[in-house]
Amino acid sequence: MSLVEKQAPGVVMTPDNIRSKKLPVLTNVLVAVVAFAVAAAIVFGFGIGNWVLVIVIGAVFYLVGLNVVAGRIEGPRAAKNRTMKSLIYAACLLAILPLASVVWTLVSKGVNRLDGDFFGTSMNNIGARDPLGGAYHAIIGTLEQVGLATLMAVPLGVLGAIYLVEYGRGKFAGTVRFFVDVMTGIPSIVAGLFILSFWVLIVSPWFNNGQPRFSGFAASLALAVLMLPTVVRSTEEMLRLVPGPLREGSYALGVPQWKTIVKVVLPTALPGIVTGVMLAVARAAGETAPVLLVAGGAAAINFDPFAGNQQSLSLFVYQQAGDASKYAPDRAWTAALTLVALVLVLTIAAKLLARRNQLSR
C-alpha cells in the first residue's frame, strides 16, 4: 500500500487526484516589482547607469528571486523549470527588441518625407537649400536592377540545386557545392569589382563605340552574383527535405525523372524555395557597393537599365546620409523605410502566390 493510500483510504491515484502547489500569479508579479525596484534604487542611487542597466540588473534579480520563491512553494524541480522558462521568454524578448527598435526608428523618422513629392520626383536640379526632391528615380532603378538580377539568378540557382540533389554524384558535384559555399561569403564589393573589370571595362566598350559605360544592367549582374549562392543553397536544402517515398511512388507509376522533379518535387518544396529566393532578393535590394561601382548613381530618372548611370534606393540612402544639406537626412530615412516596405510587399506577394499555387494543386 502506497503512502497516499495509507493517508487517504479509498483514494485512487489518478491524474485528477494528483495536485501540486502552484506559484500564484500575484506572487510572480510581486517578485518582478521588487526586483526592478531594487535594481532602480541601486542604479540611480549610485548613479552608475540608466534604464537599460536597470532592466538588465532587474532581470537578474527577478530570476534569482523567482527561483528562491518558487523553490519554497513548488519545490526545486518546478522552480528550475519555471526559471528556465523565464530565461527562454527573456531570450525571445531580447531577440525581438532590436527588430522592434529598427522598425520604430524607421517609421518615426521616415514619415517626415512620406508624401507624393518624394515618390513622384527625382533629385534632378535639386540644390542643397531645396527641401523638395524625391526618390522616384531610385525606386525605378531598384526595381529594374533587382528584377533583372532575379531573372538571371533564380533559374540558374534552382537548376543548379536540382542538379546537386537529383543528379549530382562524384567529385564534380562536390566541387560545385564547395564553390557555392565559397561564393556565399564573398563580400559585395568583390562582386562589384568583378563586374567592373569584366563587363564595364571589357564587354561594354563593344556596344558603346569603344568607351566603357556604367549601366543598371551591370549592377544587376553584380547582384545576380551575390544572389546565386543563396538561391542554390536554400533550394538544395528544400529539395532534400522532400520525402523519398514521393519520388519512389512517381517512379513506380512509370513517370520519368524529369517529370517527377517538375510535377512532384518542385511543387512540394516551393514554399521553402520562395523563402530562399526572397532572402536573396532582400540582400540584393540592400546592396550599395556594387551599384556604386558599376551603375554610378544618378540624380535624374533613367528607365533604360542598359544605357547610362542609374540610381538605387540603397545608394540613394548612402548619398543622402552623407549630404551636407539639412533636408538630406529626412530623404535618407524615408528612402530606407521605402526600401524595407518594398521588400516586405514583395515577400508577402511571393508567399501568397506560392500558397495559391499549392492550394490549386
CSV table of C-alpha atoms in Angstrom, one decimal:
chain,number,residue,atom,x,y,z
A,1,MET,CA,0.0,0.0,0.0
A,2,SER,CA,1.4,3.4,-1.0
A,3,LEU,CA,1.8,6.4,1.3
A,4,VAL,CA,-1.1,8.2,-0.3
A,5,GLU,CA,-3.4,5.2,0.2
A,6,LYS,CA,-2.5,5.0,3.8
A,7,GLN,CA,-3.2,8.6,4.4
A,8,ALA,CA,-6.3,8.7,2.3
A,9,PRO,CA,-8.0,5.3,2.2
A,10,GLY,CA,-10.2,4.8,-0.9
A,11,VAL,CA,-8.5,7.4,-3.0
A,12,VAL,CA,-7.2,6.1,-6.3
A,13,MET,CA,-4.0,7.6,-7.8
A,14,THR,CA,-5.4,9.2,-10.9
A,15,PRO,CA,-4.3,12.4,-12.7
A,16,ASP,CA,-7.4,14.2,-11.4
A,17,ASN,CA,-6.4,13.4,-7.8
A,18,ILE,CA,-2.7,14.4,-8.2
A,19,ARG,CA,-2.3,18.0,-7.1
A,20,SER,CA,0.8,20.2,-6.5
A,21,LYS,CA,1.3,23.7,-5.2
A,22,LYS,CA,1.5,26.4,-7.9
A,23,LEU,CA,3.1,29.8,-7.6
A,24,PRO,CA,0.4,32.4,-7.6
A,25,VAL,CA,0.4,35.0,-10.4
A,26,LEU,CA,0.3,37.8,-7.8
A,27,THR,CA,3.5,36.4,-6.2
A,28,ASN,CA,5.2,36.3,-9.5
A,29,VAL,CA,4.3,39.9,-10.2
A,30,LEU,CA,5.4,40.9,-6.7
A,31,VAL,CA,8.8,39.3,-7.2
A,32,ALA,CA,9.2,41.2,-10.5
A,33,VAL,CA,8.2,44.6,-9.0
A,34,VAL,CA,10.6,44.1,-6.0
A,35,ALA,CA,13.4,43.0,-8.3
A,36,PHE,CA,13.2,46.0,-10.6
A,37,ALA,CA,12.6,48.4,-7.8
A,38,VAL,CA,15.8,47.3,-6.1
A,39,ALA,CA,17.7,47.5,-9.4
A,40,ALA,CA,16.4,51.0,-10.0
A,41,ALA,CA,17.4,52.0,-6.4
A,42,ILE,CA,20.9,50.6,-6.9
A,43,VAL,CA,21.5,52.1,-10.4
A,44,PHE,CA,20.0,55.5,-9.8
A,45,GLY,CA,21.1,55.7,-6.2
A,46,PHE,CA,24.8,55.2,-7.1
A,47,GLY,CA,24.5,56.9,-10.5
A,48,ILE,CA,26.1,54.1,-12.3
A,49,GLY,CA,23.8,53.9,-15.4
A,50,ASN,CA,20.4,54.4,-17.0
A,51,TRP,CA,17.2,52.5,-17.5
A,52,VAL,CA,19.0,49.9,-19.7
A,53,LEU,CA,21.2,48.8,-16.8
A,54,VAL,CA,18.1,48.8,-14.6
A,55,ILE,CA,16.4,46.3,-16.9
A,56,VAL,CA,19.5,44.1,-17.0
A,57,ILE,CA,20.1,44.0,-13.2
A,58,GLY,CA,16.3,43.8,-12.6
A,59,ALA,CA,16.0,40.8,-14.8
A,60,VAL,CA,18.9,39.1,-13.0
A,61,PHE,CA,17.3,39.9,-9.6
A,62,TYR,CA,14.0,38.6,-10.9
A,63,LEU,CA,15.3,35.3,-12.0
A,64,VAL,CA,17.2,34.8,-8.7
A,65,GLY,CA,14.1,35.8,-6.6
A,66,LEU,CA,11.8,33.7,-8.7
A,67,ASN,CA,14.0,30.6,-8.3
A,68,VAL,CA,14.1,31.1,-4.5
A,69,VAL,CA,10.3,31.8,-4.1
A,70,ALA,CA,9.2,29.1,-6.5
A,71,GLY,CA,11.6,26.6,-4.8
A,72,ARG,CA,9.9,27.2,-1.5
A,73,ILE,CA,6.3,26.9,-2.9
A,74,GLU,CA,6.6,24.5,-5.8
A,75,GLY,CA,9.7,22.6,-5.0
A,76,PRO,CA,13.2,22.5,-6.5
A,77,ARG,CA,12.3,20.8,-9.8
A,78,ALA,CA,9.4,23.1,-10.5
A,79,ALA,CA,11.5,26.1,-9.6
A,80,LYS,CA,14.2,25.1,-12.1
A,81,ASN,CA,11.6,24.6,-14.8
A,82,ARG,CA,10.0,28.0,-14.1
A,83,THR,CA,13.4,29.7,-14.1
A,84,MET,CA,14.4,28.1,-17.4
A,85,LYS,CA,11.0,29.1,-18.9
A,86,SER,CA,11.6,32.7,-17.8
A,87,LEU,CA,15.1,32.6,-19.4
A,88,ILE,CA,13.5,31.4,-22.7
A,89,TYR,CA,11.0,34.2,-22.6
A,90,ALA,CA,13.7,36.7,-21.9
A,91,ALA,CA,15.8,35.5,-24.8
A,92,CYS,CA,12.8,35.7,-27.1
A,93,LEU,CA,12.2,39.3,-25.9
A,94,LEU,CA,15.9,40.2,-26.4
A,95,ALA,CA,15.7,38.9,-30.0
A,96,ILE,CA,12.5,40.9,-30.7
A,97,LEU,CA,13.7,44.2,-29.2
A,98,PRO,CA,16.4,45.0,-31.9
A,99,LEU,CA,13.9,44.4,-34.7
A,100,ALA,CA,11.2,46.4,-32.9
A,101,SER,CA,13.7,49.2,-32.4
A,102,VAL,CA,14.7,49.3,-36.0
A,103,VAL,CA,11.1,49.3,-37.2
A,104,TRP,CA,10.2,52.1,-34.7
A,105,THR,CA,13.2,54.2,-35.8
A,106,LEU,CA,12.4,53.7,-39.5
A,107,VAL,CA,8.8,54.6,-39.1
A,108,SER,CA,9.2,57.5,-36.7
A,109,LYS,CA,11.9,59.2,-38.8
A,110,GLY,CA,10.8,58.0,-42.2
A,111,VAL,CA,7.3,59.6,-42.2
A,112,ASN,CA,8.7,63.1,-42.4
A,113,ARG,CA,9.0,62.9,-46.2
A,114,LEU,CA,6.3,60.3,-46.8
A,115,ASP,CA,4.5,62.4,-49.4
A,116,GLY,CA,3.6,62.4,-53.1
A,117,ASP,CA,6.6,64.7,-54.0
A,118,PHE,CA,9.0,62.1,-52.6
A,119,PHE,CA,7.6,59.3,-54.7
A,120,GLY,CA,6.9,61.3,-57.8
A,121,THR,CA,10.1,63.3,-58.4
A,122,SER,CA,13.8,62.8,-58.6
A,123,MET,CA,16.9,64.7,-57.4
A,124,ASN,CA,17.5,66.3,-60.7
A,125,ASN,CA,18.1,70.1,-60.3
A,126,ILE,CA,17.7,69.9,-56.5
A,127,GLY,CA,20.1,72.1,-54.6
A,128,ALA,CA,21.3,71.9,-51.0
A,129,ARG,CA,18.7,74.5,-49.9
A,130,ASP,CA,15.8,72.9,-51.7
A,131,PRO,CA,13.5,71.0,-49.4
A,132,LEU,CA,11.9,69.1,-52.3
A,133,GLY,CA,13.3,66.2,-54.3
A,134,GLY,CA,12.4,62.6,-54.1
A,135,ALA,CA,13.5,59.0,-54.8
A,136,TYR,CA,11.4,58.2,-57.8
A,137,HIS,CA,14.5,57.5,-59.9
A,138,ALA,CA,16.0,55.3,-57.1
A,139,ILE,CA,12.8,53.3,-56.8
A,140,ILE,CA,12.7,52.7,-60.6
A,141,GLY,CA,16.4,51.7,-60.5
A,142,THR,CA,16.0,49.3,-57.6
A,143,LEU,CA,13.0,47.6,-59.2
A,144,GLU,CA,14.8,47.2,-62.6
A,145,GLN,CA,18.1,46.1,-61.1
A,146,VAL,CA,16.7,43.6,-58.7
A,147,GLY,CA,14.2,42.3,-61.2
A,148,LEU,CA,16.9,41.6,-63.8
A,149,ALA,CA,19.1,40.0,-61.2
A,150,THR,CA,16.3,37.8,-60.1
A,151,LEU,CA,15.6,36.7,-63.6
A,152,MET,CA,19.2,35.7,-64.0
A,153,ALA,CA,19.9,34.2,-60.6
A,154,VAL,CA,16.8,32.3,-59.8
A,155,PRO,CA,16.6,29.9,-62.8
A,156,LEU,CA,20.3,29.3,-62.6
A,157,GLY,CA,20.2,28.7,-58.9
A,158,VAL,CA,17.2,26.4,-59.0
A,159,LEU,CA,18.6,24.4,-61.8
A,160,GLY,CA,22.0,24.1,-60.0
A,161,ALA,CA,20.2,22.9,-56.9
A,162,ILE,CA,18.2,20.3,-58.9
A,163,TYR,CA,21.5,19.0,-60.3
A,164,LEU,CA,23.2,18.8,-57.0
A,165,VAL,CA,20.2,16.9,-55.3
A,166,GLU,CA,18.8,14.8,-58.1
A,167,TYR,CA,21.7,14.1,-60.5
A,168,GLY,CA,25.0,15.2,-58.9
A,169,ARG,CA,27.3,12.5,-57.9
A,170,GLY,CA,31.1,12.2,-57.6
A,171,LYS,CA,33.8,14.8,-57.5
A,172,PHE,CA,32.2,17.3,-59.9
A,173,ALA,CA,29.1,17.7,-57.7
A,174,GLY,CA,31.3,18.1,-54.6
A,175,THR,CA,33.4,20.8,-56.4
A,176,VAL,CA,30.3,22.7,-57.4
A,177,ARG,CA,28.9,22.5,-53.8
A,178,PHE,CA,32.3,23.7,-52.5
A,179,PHE,CA,32.4,26.8,-54.8
A,180,VAL,CA,28.8,27.6,-54.0
A,181,ASP,CA,29.7,27.7,-50.3
A,182,VAL,CA,32.7,29.9,-51.0
A,183,MET,CA,30.6,32.3,-53.1
A,184,THR,CA,28.2,32.6,-50.2
A,185,GLY,CA,30.8,34.5,-48.2
A,186,ILE,CA,32.1,36.8,-51.0
A,187,PRO,CA,31.9,40.5,-50.0
A,188,SER,CA,29.6,42.5,-52.2
A,189,ILE,CA,32.4,44.9,-53.2
A,190,VAL,CA,34.3,42.0,-54.7
A,191,ALA,CA,31.3,41.1,-56.9
A,192,GLY,CA,31.2,44.7,-57.9
A,193,LEU,CA,34.8,44.8,-58.8
A,194,PHE,CA,34.5,41.6,-60.8
A,195,ILE,CA,31.7,43.0,-62.9
A,196,LEU,CA,33.5,46.3,-63.2
A,197,SER,CA,36.7,44.7,-64.5
A,198,PHE,CA,34.8,42.2,-66.8
A,199,TRP,CA,31.6,43.8,-68.0
A,200,VAL,CA,32.2,47.5,-67.7
A,201,LEU,CA,35.8,47.7,-68.8
A,202,ILE,CA,35.9,44.8,-71.3
A,203,VAL,CA,32.5,43.9,-72.6
A,204,SER,CA,30.6,47.2,-72.6
A,205,PRO,CA,33.0,49.0,-74.9
A,206,TRP,CA,31.9,46.6,-77.7
A,207,PHE,CA,28.5,48.1,-77.6
A,208,ASN,CA,29.5,51.8,-77.0
A,209,ASN,CA,32.0,52.7,-79.7
A,210,GLY,CA,34.9,51.5,-77.6
A,211,GLN,CA,34.0,53.5,-74.5
A,212,PRO,CA,33.3,51.8,-71.1
A,213,ARG,CA,29.8,52.6,-69.8
A,214,PHE,CA,28.1,52.3,-66.5
A,215,SER,CA,24.6,50.8,-66.5
A,216,GLY,CA,21.9,49.4,-64.3
A,217,PHE,CA,22.3,46.0,-66.1
A,218,ALA,CA,25.9,45.9,-64.9
A,219,ALA,CA,24.6,46.4,-61.3
A,220,SER,CA,22.1,43.6,-62.0
A,221,LEU,CA,25.0,41.3,-63.0
A,222,ALA,CA,26.8,42.0,-59.7
A,223,LEU,CA,23.6,41.5,-57.7
A,224,ALA,CA,23.0,38.2,-59.5
A,225,VAL,CA,26.5,37.0,-58.5
A,226,LEU,CA,25.5,37.7,-54.9
A,227,MET,CA,22.1,36.1,-55.1
A,228,LEU,CA,23.1,32.9,-56.9
A,229,PRO,CA,24.8,31.1,-53.9
A,230,THR,CA,21.9,31.9,-51.6
A,231,VAL,CA,19.3,30.6,-54.1
A,232,VAL,CA,21.3,27.4,-54.7
A,233,ARG,CA,21.9,26.6,-51.1
A,234,SER,CA,18.4,27.3,-49.9
A,235,THR,CA,16.8,25.4,-52.8
A,236,GLU,CA,19.1,22.5,-52.3
A,237,GLU,CA,18.1,22.2,-48.7
A,238,MET,CA,14.4,22.4,-49.5
A,239,LEU,CA,14.7,19.7,-52.2
A,240,ARG,CA,16.5,17.4,-49.8
A,241,LEU,CA,13.5,17.7,-47.4
A,242,VAL,CA,11.1,16.3,-49.9
A,243,PRO,CA,10.3,12.8,-48.7
A,244,GLY,CA,11.8,10.0,-50.8
A,245,PRO,CA,8.6,7.9,-51.0
A,246,LEU,CA,7.0,10.7,-53.1
A,247,ARG,CA,9.7,10.2,-55.7
A,248,GLU,CA,9.5,6.4,-55.5
A,249,GLY,CA,5.8,6.5,-55.9
A,250,SER,CA,6.1,8.6,-59.0
A,251,TYR,CA,8.8,6.3,-60.4
A,252,ALA,CA,6.7,3.2,-59.6
A,253,LEU,CA,3.9,4.7,-61.8
A,254,GLY,CA,6.4,4.9,-64.7
A,255,VAL,CA,6.8,8.7,-64.6
A,256,PRO,CA,10.3,9.8,-65.9
A,257,GLN,CA,12.6,11.5,-63.5
A,258,TRP,CA,12.4,15.0,-65.1
A,259,LYS,CA,8.6,15.0,-64.9
A,260,THR,CA,8.8,13.8,-61.3
A,261,ILE,CA,11.0,16.7,-60.5
A,262,VAL,CA,8.7,19.2,-62.2
A,263,LYS,CA,5.4,17.8,-61.0
A,264,VAL,CA,6.2,16.4,-57.6
A,265,VAL,CA,9.5,17.6,-56.1
A,266,LEU,CA,9.4,21.3,-57.0
A,267,PRO,CA,5.7,21.9,-56.0
A,268,THR,CA,6.4,20.2,-52.7
A,269,ALA,CA,9.4,22.3,-52.0
A,270,LEU,CA,8.0,25.5,-53.4
A,271,PRO,CA,7.3,27.4,-50.2
A,272,GLY,CA,10.9,26.9,-48.9
A,273,ILE,CA,12.3,27.8,-52.3
A,274,VAL,CA,10.3,31.1,-52.4
A,275,THR,CA,11.6,31.9,-48.9
A,276,GLY,CA,15.2,31.4,-50.0
A,277,VAL,CA,14.6,33.5,-53.2
A,278,MET,CA,13.1,36.3,-51.1
A,279,LEU,CA,16.1,36.3,-48.8
A,280,ALA,CA,18.4,36.7,-51.8
A,281,VAL,CA,16.2,39.5,-53.2
A,282,ALA,CA,16.3,41.3,-49.8
A,283,ARG,CA,20.1,41.1,-49.8
A,284,ALA,CA,20.3,42.3,-53.4
A,285,ALA,CA,18.0,45.2,-52.8
A,286,GLY,CA,20.1,46.4,-49.8
A,287,GLU,CA,23.5,46.3,-51.5
A,288,THR,CA,25.2,49.6,-52.1
A,289,ALA,CA,28.8,48.9,-53.1
A,290,PRO,CA,28.2,47.0,-56.4
A,291,VAL,CA,25.7,49.7,-57.6
A,292,LEU,CA,28.1,52.5,-56.8
A,293,LEU,CA,30.9,50.7,-58.7
A,294,VAL,CA,29.2,49.7,-61.8
A,295,ALA,CA,26.0,51.8,-62.1
A,296,GLY,CA,27.5,55.1,-60.8
A,297,GLY,CA,24.3,56.5,-59.4
A,298,ALA,CA,22.3,59.4,-61.0
A,299,ALA,CA,20.2,62.3,-59.9
A,300,ALA,CA,17.8,62.0,-62.9
A,301,ILE,CA,15.4,59.3,-63.9
A,302,ASN,CA,16.7,56.6,-66.2
A,303,PHE,CA,14.3,54.0,-67.4
A,304,ASP,CA,16.8,52.2,-69.6
A,305,PRO,CA,18.9,49.8,-67.5
A,306,PHE,CA,21.3,49.1,-70.4
A,307,ALA,CA,22.4,52.6,-71.1
A,308,GLY,CA,23.7,55.3,-68.7
A,309,ASN,CA,24.1,55.7,-65.0
A,310,GLN,CA,21.2,54.5,-62.8
A,311,GLN,CA,20.3,55.0,-59.1
A,312,SER,CA,19.1,52.6,-56.5
A,313,LEU,CA,17.4,53.1,-53.1
A,314,SER,CA,20.3,51.8,-51.1
A,315,LEU,CA,22.8,54.1,-52.9
A,316,PHE,CA,20.3,56.9,-52.5
A,317,VAL,CA,20.2,56.4,-48.7
A,318,TYR,CA,24.0,56.3,-48.6
A,319,GLN,CA,24.4,59.5,-50.6
A,320,GLN,CA,21.7,61.4,-48.7
A,321,ALA,CA,23.0,60.3,-45.3
A,322,GLY,CA,26.4,61.9,-46.2
A,323,ASP,CA,25.0,65.0,-47.8
A,324,ALA,CA,25.5,68.3,-46.0
A,325,SER,CA,22.0,69.6,-46.7
A,326,LYS,CA,19.7,69.8,-43.7
A,327,TYR,CA,17.0,68.2,-45.8
A,328,ALA,CA,19.0,65.2,-46.8
A,329,PRO,CA,18.6,63.1,-43.6
A,330,ASP,CA,14.8,63.1,-43.9
A,331,ARG,CA,15.1,61.9,-47.5
A,332,ALA,CA,17.5,59.1,-46.4
A,333,TRP,CA,15.2,57.9,-43.6
A,334,THR,CA,12.2,57.9,-45.9
A,335,ALA,CA,14.1,56.0,-48.6
A,336,ALA,CA,15.2,53.4,-46.1
A,337,LEU,CA,11.6,53.0,-45.0
A,338,THR,CA,10.6,52.7,-48.6
A,339,LEU,CA,13.2,50.0,-49.2
A,340,VAL,CA,12.1,47.9,-46.3
A,341,ALA,CA,8.4,48.3,-47.2
A,342,LEU,CA,9.2,47.3,-50.8
A,343,VAL,CA,11.0,44.1,-49.8
A,344,LEU,CA,8.1,43.3,-47.3
A,345,VAL,CA,5.5,43.7,-50.0
A,346,LEU,CA,7.4,41.6,-52.5
A,347,THR,CA,7.9,38.9,-49.8
A,348,ILE,CA,4.2,38.8,-48.9
A,349,ALA,CA,3.2,38.7,-52.6
A,350,ALA,CA,5.6,35.8,-53.3
A,351,LYS,CA,4.3,33.9,-50.3
A,352,LEU,CA,0.7,34.4,-51.2
A,353,LEU,CA,1.5,33.3,-54.8
A,354,ALA,CA,3.2,30.2,-53.7
A,355,ARG,CA,0.4,29.3,-51.3
A,356,ARG,CA,-2.2,29.8,-54.0
A,357,ASN,CA,-0.3,27.5,-56.4
A,358,GLN,CA,-0.2,24.9,-53.7
A,359,LEU,CA,-3.9,25.1,-53.0
A,360,SER,CA,-4.7,24.9,-56.7
A,361,ARG,CA,-2.9,21.6,-56.9
